[in-house]
PDB file of C-alpha atoms in Angstrom:
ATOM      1  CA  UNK C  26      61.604 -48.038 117.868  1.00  0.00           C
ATOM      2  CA  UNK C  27      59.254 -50.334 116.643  1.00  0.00           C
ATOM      3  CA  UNK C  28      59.962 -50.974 112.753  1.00  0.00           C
ATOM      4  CA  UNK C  29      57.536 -49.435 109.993  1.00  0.00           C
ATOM      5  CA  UNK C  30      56.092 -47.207 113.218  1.00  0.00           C
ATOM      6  CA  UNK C  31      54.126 -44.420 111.758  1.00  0.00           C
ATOM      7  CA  UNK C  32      56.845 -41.853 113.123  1.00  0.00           C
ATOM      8  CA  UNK C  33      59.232 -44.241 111.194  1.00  0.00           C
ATOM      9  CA  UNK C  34      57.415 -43.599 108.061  1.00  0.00           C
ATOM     10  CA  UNK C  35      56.511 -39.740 108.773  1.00  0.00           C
ATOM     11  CA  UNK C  36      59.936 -38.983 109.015  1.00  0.00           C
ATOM     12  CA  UNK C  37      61.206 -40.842 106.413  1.00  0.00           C
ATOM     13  CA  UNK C  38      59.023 -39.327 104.312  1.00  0.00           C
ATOM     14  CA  UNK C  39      59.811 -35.907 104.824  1.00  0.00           C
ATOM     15  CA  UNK C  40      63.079 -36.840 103.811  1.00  0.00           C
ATOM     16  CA  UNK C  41      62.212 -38.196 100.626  1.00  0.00           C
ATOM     17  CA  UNK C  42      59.853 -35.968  99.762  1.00  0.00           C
ATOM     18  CA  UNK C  43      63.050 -32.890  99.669  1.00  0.00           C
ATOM     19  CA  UNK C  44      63.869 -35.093  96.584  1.00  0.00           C
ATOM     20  CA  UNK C  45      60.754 -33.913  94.663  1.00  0.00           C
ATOM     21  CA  UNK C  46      61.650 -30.185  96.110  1.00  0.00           C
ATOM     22  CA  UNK C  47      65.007 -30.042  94.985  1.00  0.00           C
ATOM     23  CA  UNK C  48      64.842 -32.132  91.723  1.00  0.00           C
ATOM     24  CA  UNK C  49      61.796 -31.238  90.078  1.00  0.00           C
ATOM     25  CA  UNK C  50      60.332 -28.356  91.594  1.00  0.00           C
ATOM     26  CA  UNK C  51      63.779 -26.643  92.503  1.00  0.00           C
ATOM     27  CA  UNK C  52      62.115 -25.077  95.608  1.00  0.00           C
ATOM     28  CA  UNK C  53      65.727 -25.536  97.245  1.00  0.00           C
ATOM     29  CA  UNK C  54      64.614 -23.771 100.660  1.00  0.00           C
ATOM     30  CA  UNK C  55      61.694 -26.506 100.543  1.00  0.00           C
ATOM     31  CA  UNK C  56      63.979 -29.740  99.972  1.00  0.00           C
ATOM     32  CA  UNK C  57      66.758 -27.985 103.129  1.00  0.00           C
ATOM     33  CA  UNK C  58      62.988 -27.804 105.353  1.00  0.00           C
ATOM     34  CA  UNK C  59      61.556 -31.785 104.617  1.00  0.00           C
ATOM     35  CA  UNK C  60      65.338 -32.571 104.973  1.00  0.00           C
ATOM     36  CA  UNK C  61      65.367 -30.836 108.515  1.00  0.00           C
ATOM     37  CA  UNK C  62      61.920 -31.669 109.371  1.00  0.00           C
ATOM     38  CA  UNK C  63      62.482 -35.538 108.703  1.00  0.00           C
ATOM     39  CA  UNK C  64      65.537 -35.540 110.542  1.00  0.00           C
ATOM     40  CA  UNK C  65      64.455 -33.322 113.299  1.00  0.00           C
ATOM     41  CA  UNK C  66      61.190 -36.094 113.715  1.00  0.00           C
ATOM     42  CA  UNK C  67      63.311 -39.045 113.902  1.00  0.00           C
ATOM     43  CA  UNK C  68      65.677 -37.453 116.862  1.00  0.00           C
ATOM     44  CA  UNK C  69      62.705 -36.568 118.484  1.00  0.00           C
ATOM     45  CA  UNK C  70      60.992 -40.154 118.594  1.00  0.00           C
ATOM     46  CA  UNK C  71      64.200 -41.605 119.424  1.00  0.00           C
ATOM     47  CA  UNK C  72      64.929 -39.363 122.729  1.00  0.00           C
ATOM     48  CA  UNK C  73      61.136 -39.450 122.930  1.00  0.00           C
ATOM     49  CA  UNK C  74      61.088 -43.158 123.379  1.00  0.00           C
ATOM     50  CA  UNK C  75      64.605 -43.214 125.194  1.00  0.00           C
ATOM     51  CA  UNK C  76      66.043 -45.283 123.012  1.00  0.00           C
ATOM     52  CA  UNK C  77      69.941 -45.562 122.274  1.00  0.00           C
ATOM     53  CA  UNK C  78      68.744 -47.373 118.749  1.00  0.00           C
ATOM     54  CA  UNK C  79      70.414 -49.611 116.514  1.00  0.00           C
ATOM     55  CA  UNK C  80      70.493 -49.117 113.503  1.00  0.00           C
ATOM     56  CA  UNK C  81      69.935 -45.387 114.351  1.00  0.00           C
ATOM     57  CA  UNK C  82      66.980 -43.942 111.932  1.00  0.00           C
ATOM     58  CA  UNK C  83      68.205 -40.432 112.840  1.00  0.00           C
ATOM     59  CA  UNK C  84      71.949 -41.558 111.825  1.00  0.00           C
ATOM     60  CA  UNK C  85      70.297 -43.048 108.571  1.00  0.00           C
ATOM     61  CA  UNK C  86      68.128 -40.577 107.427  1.00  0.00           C
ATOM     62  CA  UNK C  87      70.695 -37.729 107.537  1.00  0.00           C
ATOM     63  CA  UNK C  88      73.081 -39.615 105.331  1.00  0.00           C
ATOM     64  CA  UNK C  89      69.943 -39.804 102.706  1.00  0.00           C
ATOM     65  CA  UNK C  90      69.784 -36.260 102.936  1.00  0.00           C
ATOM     66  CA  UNK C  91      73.448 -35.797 102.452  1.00  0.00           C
ATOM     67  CA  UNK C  92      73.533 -37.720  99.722  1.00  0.00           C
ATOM     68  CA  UNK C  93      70.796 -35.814  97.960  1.00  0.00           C
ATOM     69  CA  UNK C  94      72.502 -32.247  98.898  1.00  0.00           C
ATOM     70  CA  UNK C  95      75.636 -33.325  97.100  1.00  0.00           C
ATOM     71  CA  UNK C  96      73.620 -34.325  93.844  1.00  0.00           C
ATOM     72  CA  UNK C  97      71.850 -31.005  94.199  1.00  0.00           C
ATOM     73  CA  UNK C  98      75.051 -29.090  94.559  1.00  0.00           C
ATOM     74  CA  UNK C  99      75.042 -28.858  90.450  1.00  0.00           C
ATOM     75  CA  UNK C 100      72.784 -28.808  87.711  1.00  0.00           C
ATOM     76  CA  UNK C 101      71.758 -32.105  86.163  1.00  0.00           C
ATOM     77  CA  UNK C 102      71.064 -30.534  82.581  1.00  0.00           C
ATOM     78  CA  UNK C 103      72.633 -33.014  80.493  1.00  0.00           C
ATOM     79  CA  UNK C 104      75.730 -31.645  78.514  1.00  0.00           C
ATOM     80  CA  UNK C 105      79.180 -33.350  77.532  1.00  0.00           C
ATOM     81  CA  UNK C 106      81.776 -31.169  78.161  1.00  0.00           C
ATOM     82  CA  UNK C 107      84.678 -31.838  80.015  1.00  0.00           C
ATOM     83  CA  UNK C 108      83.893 -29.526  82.733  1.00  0.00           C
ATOM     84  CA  UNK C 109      80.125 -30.804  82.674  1.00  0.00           C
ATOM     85  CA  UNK C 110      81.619 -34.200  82.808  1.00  0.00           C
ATOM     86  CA  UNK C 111      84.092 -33.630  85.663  1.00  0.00           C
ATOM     87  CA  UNK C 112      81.434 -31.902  87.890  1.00  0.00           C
ATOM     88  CA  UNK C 113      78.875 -34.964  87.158  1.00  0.00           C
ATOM     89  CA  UNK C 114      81.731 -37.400  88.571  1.00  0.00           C
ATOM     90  CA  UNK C 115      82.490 -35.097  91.754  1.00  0.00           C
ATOM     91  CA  UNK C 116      78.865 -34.744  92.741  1.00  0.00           C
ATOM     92  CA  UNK C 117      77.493 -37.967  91.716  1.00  0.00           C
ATOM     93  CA  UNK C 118      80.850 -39.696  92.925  1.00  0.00           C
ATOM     94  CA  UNK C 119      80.399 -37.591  96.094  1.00  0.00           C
ATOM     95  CA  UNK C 120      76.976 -38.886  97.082  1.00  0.00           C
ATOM     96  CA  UNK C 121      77.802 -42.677  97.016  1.00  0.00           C
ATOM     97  CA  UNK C 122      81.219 -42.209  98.740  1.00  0.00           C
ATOM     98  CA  UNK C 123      80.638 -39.688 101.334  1.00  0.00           C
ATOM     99  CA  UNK C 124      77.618 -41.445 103.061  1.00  0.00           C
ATOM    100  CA  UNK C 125      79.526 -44.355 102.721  1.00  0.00           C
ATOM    101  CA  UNK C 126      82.426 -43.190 104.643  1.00  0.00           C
ATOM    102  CA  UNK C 127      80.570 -41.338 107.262  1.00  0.00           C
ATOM    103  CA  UNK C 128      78.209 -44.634 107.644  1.00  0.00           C
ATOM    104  CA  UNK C 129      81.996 -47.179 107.878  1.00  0.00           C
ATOM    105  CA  UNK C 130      83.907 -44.789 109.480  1.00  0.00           C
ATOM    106  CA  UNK C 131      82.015 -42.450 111.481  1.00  0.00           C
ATOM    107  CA  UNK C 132      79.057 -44.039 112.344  1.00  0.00           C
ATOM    108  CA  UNK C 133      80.877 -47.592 112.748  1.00  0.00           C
ATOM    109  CA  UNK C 134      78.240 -49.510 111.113  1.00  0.00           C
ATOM    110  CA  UNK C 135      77.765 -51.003 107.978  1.00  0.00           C
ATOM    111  CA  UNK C 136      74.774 -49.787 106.428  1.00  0.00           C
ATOM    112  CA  UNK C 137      75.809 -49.213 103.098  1.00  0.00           C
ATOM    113  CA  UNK C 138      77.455 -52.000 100.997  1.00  0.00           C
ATOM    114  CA  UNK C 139      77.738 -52.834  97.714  1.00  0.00           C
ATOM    115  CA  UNK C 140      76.935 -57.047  97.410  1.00  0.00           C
ATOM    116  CA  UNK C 141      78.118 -56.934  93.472  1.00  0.00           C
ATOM    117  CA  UNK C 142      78.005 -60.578  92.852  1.00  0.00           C
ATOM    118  CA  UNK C 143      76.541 -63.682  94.460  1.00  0.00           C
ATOM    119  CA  UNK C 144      77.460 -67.200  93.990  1.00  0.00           C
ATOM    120  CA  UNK C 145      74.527 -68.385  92.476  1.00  0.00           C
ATOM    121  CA  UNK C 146      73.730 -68.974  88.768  1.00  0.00           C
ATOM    122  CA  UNK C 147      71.234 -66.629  87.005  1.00  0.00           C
ATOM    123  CA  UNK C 148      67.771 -68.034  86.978  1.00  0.00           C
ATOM    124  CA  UNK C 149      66.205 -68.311  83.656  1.00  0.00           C
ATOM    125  CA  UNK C 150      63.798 -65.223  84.909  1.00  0.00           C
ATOM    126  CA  UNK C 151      66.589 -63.468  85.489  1.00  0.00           C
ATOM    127  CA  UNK C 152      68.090 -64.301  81.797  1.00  0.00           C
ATOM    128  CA  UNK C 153      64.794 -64.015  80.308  1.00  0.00           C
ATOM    129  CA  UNK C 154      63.999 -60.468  81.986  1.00  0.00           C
ATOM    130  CA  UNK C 155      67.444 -58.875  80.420  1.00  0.00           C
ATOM    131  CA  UNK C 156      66.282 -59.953  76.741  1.00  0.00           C
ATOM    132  CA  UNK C 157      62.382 -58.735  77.727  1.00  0.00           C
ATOM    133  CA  UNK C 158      64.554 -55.021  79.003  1.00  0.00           C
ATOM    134  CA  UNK C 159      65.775 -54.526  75.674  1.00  0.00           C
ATOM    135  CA  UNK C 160      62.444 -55.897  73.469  1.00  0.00           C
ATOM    136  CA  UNK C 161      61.118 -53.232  75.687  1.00  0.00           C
ATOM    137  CA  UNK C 162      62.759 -50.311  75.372  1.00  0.00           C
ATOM    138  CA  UNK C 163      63.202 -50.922  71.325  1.00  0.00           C
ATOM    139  CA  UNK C 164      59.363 -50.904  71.521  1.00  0.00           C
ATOM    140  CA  UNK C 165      58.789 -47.968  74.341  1.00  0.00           C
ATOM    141  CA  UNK C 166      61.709 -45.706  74.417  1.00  0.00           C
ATOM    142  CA  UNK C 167      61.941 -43.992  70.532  1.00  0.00           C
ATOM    143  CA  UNK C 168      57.988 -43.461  71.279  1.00  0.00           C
ATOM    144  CA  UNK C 169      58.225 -41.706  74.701  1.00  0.00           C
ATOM    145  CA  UNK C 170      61.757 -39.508  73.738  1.00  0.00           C
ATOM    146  CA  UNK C 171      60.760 -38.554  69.878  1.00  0.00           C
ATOM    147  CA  UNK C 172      57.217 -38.007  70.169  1.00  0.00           C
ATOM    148  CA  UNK C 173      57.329 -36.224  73.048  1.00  0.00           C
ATOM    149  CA  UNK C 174      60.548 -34.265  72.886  1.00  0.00           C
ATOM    150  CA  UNK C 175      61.912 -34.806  75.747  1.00  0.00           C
ATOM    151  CA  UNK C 176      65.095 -36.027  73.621  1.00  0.00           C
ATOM    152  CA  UNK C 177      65.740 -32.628  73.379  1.00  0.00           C
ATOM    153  CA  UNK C 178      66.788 -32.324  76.946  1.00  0.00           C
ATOM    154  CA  UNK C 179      70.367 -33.973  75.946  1.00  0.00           C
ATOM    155  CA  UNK C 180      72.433 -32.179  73.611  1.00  0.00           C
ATOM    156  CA  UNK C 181      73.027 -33.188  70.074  1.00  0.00           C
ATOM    157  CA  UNK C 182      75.209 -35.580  69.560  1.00  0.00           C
ATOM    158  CA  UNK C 183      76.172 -35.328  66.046  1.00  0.00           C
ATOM    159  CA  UNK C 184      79.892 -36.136  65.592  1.00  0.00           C
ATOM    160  CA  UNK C 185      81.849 -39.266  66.559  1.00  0.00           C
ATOM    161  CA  UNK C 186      83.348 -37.575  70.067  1.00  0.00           C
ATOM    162  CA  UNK C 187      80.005 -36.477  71.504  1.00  0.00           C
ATOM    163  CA  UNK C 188      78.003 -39.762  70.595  1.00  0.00           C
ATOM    164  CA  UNK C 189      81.365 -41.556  72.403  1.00  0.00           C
ATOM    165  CA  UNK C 190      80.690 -38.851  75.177  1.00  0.00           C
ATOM    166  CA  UNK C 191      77.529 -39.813  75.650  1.00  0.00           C
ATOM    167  CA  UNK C 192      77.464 -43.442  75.463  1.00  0.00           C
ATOM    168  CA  UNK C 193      80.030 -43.263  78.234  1.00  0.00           C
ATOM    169  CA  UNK C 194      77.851 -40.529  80.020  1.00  0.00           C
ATOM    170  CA  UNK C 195      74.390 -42.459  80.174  1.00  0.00           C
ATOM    171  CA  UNK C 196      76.210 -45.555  81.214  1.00  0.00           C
ATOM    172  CA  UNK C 197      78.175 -44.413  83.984  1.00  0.00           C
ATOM    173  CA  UNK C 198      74.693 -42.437  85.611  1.00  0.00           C
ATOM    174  CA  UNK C 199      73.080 -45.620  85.319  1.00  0.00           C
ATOM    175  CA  UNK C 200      75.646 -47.075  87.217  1.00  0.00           C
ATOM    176  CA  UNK C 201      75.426 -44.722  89.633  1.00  0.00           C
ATOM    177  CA  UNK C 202      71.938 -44.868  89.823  1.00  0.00           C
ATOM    178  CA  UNK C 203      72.021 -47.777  91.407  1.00  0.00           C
ATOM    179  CA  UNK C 204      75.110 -47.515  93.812  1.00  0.00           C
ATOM    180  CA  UNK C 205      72.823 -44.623  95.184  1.00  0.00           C
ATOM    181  CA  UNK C 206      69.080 -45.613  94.966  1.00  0.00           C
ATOM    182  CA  UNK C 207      69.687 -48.738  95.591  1.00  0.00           C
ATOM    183  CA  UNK C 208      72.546 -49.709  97.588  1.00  0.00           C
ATOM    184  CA  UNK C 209      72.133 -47.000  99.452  1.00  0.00           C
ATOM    185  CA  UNK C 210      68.635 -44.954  99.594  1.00  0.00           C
ATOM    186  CA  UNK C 211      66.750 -48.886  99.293  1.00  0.00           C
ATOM    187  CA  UNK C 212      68.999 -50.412 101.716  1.00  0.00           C
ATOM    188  CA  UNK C 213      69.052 -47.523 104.874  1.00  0.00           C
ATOM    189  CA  UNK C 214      65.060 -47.290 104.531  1.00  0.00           C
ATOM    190  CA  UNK C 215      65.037 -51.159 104.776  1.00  0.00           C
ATOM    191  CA  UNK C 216      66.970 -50.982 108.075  1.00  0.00           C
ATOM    192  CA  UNK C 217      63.534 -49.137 109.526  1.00  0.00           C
ATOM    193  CA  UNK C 218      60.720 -50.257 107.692  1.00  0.00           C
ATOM    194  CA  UNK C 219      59.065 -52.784 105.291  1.00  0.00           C
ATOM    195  CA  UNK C 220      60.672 -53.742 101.673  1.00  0.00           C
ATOM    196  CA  UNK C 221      57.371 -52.246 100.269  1.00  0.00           C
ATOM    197  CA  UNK C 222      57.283 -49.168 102.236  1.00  0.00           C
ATOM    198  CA  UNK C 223      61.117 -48.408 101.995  1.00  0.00           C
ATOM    199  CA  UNK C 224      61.145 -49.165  97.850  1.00  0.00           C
ATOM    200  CA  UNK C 225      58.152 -46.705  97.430  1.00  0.00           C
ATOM    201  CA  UNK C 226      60.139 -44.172  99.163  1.00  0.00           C
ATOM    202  CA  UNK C 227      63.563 -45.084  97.453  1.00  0.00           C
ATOM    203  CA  UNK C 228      61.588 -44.370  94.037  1.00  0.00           C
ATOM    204  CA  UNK C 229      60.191 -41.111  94.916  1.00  0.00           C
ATOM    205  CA  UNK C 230      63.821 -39.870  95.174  1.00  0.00           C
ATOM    206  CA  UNK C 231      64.715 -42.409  92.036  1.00  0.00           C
ATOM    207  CA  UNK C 232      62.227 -40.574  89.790  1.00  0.00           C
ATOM    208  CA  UNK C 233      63.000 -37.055  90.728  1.00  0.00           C
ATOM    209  CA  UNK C 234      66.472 -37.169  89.977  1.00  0.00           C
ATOM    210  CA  UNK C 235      65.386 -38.405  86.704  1.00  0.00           C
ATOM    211  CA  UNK C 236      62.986 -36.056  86.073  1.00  0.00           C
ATOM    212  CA  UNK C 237      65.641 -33.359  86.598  1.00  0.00           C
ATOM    213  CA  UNK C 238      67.755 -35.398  84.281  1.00  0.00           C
ATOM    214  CA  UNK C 239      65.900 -35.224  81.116  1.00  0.00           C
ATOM    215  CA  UNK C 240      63.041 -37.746  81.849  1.00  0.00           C
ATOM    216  CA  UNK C 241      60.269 -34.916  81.792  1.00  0.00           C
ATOM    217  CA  UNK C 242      56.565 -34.700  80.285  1.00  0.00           C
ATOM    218  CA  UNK C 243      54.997 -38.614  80.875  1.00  0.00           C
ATOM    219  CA  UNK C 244      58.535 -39.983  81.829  1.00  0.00           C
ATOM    220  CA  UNK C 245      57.389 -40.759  85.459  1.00  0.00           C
ATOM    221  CA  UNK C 246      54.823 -43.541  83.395  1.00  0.00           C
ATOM    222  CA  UNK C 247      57.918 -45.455  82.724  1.00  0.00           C
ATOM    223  CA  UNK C 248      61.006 -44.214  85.377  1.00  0.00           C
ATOM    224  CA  UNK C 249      58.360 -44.932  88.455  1.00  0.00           C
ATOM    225  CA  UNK C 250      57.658 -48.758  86.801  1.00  0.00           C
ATOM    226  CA  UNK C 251      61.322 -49.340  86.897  1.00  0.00           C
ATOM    227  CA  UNK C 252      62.179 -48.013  89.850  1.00  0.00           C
ATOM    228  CA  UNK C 253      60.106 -50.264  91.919  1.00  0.00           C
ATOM    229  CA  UNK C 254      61.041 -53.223  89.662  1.00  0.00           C
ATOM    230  CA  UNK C 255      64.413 -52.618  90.345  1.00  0.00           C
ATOM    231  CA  UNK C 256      64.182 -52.739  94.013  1.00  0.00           C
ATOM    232  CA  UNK C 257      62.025 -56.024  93.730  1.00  0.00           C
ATOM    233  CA  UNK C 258      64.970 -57.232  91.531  1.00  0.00           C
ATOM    234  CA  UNK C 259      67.598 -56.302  94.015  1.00  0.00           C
ATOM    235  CA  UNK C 260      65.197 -57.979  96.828  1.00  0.00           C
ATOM    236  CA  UNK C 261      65.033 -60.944  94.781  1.00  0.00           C
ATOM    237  CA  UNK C 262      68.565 -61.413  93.891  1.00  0.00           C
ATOM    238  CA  UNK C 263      70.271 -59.462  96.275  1.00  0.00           C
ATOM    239  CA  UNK C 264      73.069 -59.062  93.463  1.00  0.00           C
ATOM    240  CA  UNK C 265      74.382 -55.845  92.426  1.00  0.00           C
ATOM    241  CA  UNK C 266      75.913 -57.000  89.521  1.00  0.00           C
ATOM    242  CA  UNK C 267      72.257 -57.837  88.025  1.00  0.00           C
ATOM    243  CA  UNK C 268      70.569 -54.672  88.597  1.00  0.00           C
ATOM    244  CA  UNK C 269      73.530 -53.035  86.771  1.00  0.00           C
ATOM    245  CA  UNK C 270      72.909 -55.051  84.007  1.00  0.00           C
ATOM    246  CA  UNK C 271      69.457 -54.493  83.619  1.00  0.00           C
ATOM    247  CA  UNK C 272      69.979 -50.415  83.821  1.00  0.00           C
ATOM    248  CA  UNK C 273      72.799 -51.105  81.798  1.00  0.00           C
ATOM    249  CA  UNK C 274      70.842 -52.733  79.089  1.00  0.00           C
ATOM    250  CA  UNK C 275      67.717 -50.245  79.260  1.00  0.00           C
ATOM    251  CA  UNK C 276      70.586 -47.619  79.099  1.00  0.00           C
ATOM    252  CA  UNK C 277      72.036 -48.667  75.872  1.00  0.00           C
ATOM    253  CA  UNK C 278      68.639 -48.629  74.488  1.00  0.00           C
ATOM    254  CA  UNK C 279      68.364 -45.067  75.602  1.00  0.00           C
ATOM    255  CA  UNK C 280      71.898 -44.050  73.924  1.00  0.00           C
ATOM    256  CA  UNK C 281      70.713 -45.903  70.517  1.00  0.00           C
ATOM    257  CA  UNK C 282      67.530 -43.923  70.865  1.00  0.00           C
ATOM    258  CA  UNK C 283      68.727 -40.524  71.540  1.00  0.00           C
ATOM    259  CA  UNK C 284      71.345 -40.647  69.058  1.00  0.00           C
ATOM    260  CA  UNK C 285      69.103 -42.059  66.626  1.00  0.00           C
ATOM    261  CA  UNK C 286      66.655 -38.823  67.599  1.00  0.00           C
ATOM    262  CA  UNK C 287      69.389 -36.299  66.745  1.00  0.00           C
ATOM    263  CA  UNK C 288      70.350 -38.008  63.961  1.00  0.00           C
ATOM    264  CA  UNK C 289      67.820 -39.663  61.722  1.00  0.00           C
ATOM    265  CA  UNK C 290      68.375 -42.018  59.643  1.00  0.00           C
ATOM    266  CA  UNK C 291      71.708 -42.779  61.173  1.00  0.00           C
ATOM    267  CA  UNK C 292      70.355 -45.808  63.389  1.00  0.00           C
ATOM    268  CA  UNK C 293      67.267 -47.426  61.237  1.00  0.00           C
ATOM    269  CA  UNK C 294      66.364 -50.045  63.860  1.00  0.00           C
ATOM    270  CA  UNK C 295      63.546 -48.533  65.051  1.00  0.00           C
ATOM    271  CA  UNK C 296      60.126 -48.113  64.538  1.00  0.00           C
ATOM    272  CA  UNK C 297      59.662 -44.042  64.987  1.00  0.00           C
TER     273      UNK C 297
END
């Protein structure tokens, strides 16, 4: 199958495009059709063309899919119970380990890794991109969450426990976020297409999980930026460990700023 064919890209299309349907229309019968429909067009341009192919896009495309069915198996309204909490880690958990496993174990292939560090030094873009993150989001992140409400979409965090909650909450999803967008989504697409192509469609299903998140009304102005930047990053570095750190950085921003929306006042670094 010739790589970045237009089939190629049809198909994985349709498959990223049920991440739009489930996340942030919640037309769930519409996400279960792309997800067949993409899946369906890859196994029929692979028998079409005869071809016993490897990497399989068929094979790769269906553990996309299961992935995103996991994550839709709950409701990502924010909250910080311990039952909230305990069905985030299942279903997030779930859709970085089980297409994993299937991928090592099943399919015999390795597909999905997770390269955390490499053994070179930080460049100074690299060093000098973490400290531009945070002068960033100081600057961007109070404006977009207070003025247009969207902080409102995380419960109020008002008492020692729930800010601790929280913290621990937003950190671990960001985490996550890129053991599944990007070590996994980014790096099966890449086995079939071009980097471009393949991080385009890795932040379509990026941004609608966030959207169903909490990052609603103009939020796609900044999630759909870092999305792509993030994939360049990991293309650039091909570390892991960095692209944590960056989300990790742009997350504690995000903590200081929603506490610091529920509770004014409390946190007087910021300029709204």
């Amino acid at each position: 199958m010739t790589k970045g064919g237009a089939g190629t890209i049809l198909a994985a299309s349709l498959v990223c495009a049920a991440a739009p349907a489930f996340f942030v229309l919640a037309w769930t019968w519409a996400g279960w059709a792309l997800l067949l429909a993409g899946v369906g067009c890859a196994a029929l341009i692979e028998r079409r063309r005869m071809l016993a192919s490897d990497p399989s896009l068929t094979r790769d495309l269906s553990l996309i899919g299961l992935g995103m069915l996991i994550v839709h198996a709950i409701s990502l309204e924010a909250q910080l119970d311990n039952l909230a909490m305990l069905r985030f880690t299942l279903a997030l958990g779930g859709a970085v380990v089980v297409p994993y496993v299937v991928s090592r174990f099943v399919f015999r292939d390795r597909a999905i890794s997770f390269p955390w560090r490499t053994r070179k030094r930080w460049a100074a873009w690299q060093w000098g991109w973490l400290v531009a993150v945070l002068v960033l989001g100081w600057l961007i992140l109070p404006f977009y969450f207070i003025t247009s409400g969207v902080y409102q979409n995380w419960p109020v965090v008002d008492d020692p426990d729930l800010i601790a909650r929280l913290f621990v909450g937003v950190g671990a999803v960001g985490i996550w976020d890129e053991l599944f967008f990007i070590c996994t989504v980014f790096a099966l697409l890449r086995r079939h297409m071009p980097n471009v192509t393949a991080n385009l469609l890795q932040a379509v299903v990026f941004v609608s999980f966030l959207w169903e998140l909490g990052y609603r009304e103009w939020g796609p102005a900044l999630t759909i930026p870092f999305a792509l930047l993030q994939g360049w990053i990991f293309l650039r570095t091909h570390s892991l460990a960095y692209v944590v750190t960056v989300h990790l950085l742009f997350d504690a921003v995000v903590f200081a700023v929603l506490v610091h929306a529920h509770n004014p006042g409390l946190l007087p670094i910021f300029l709204v």
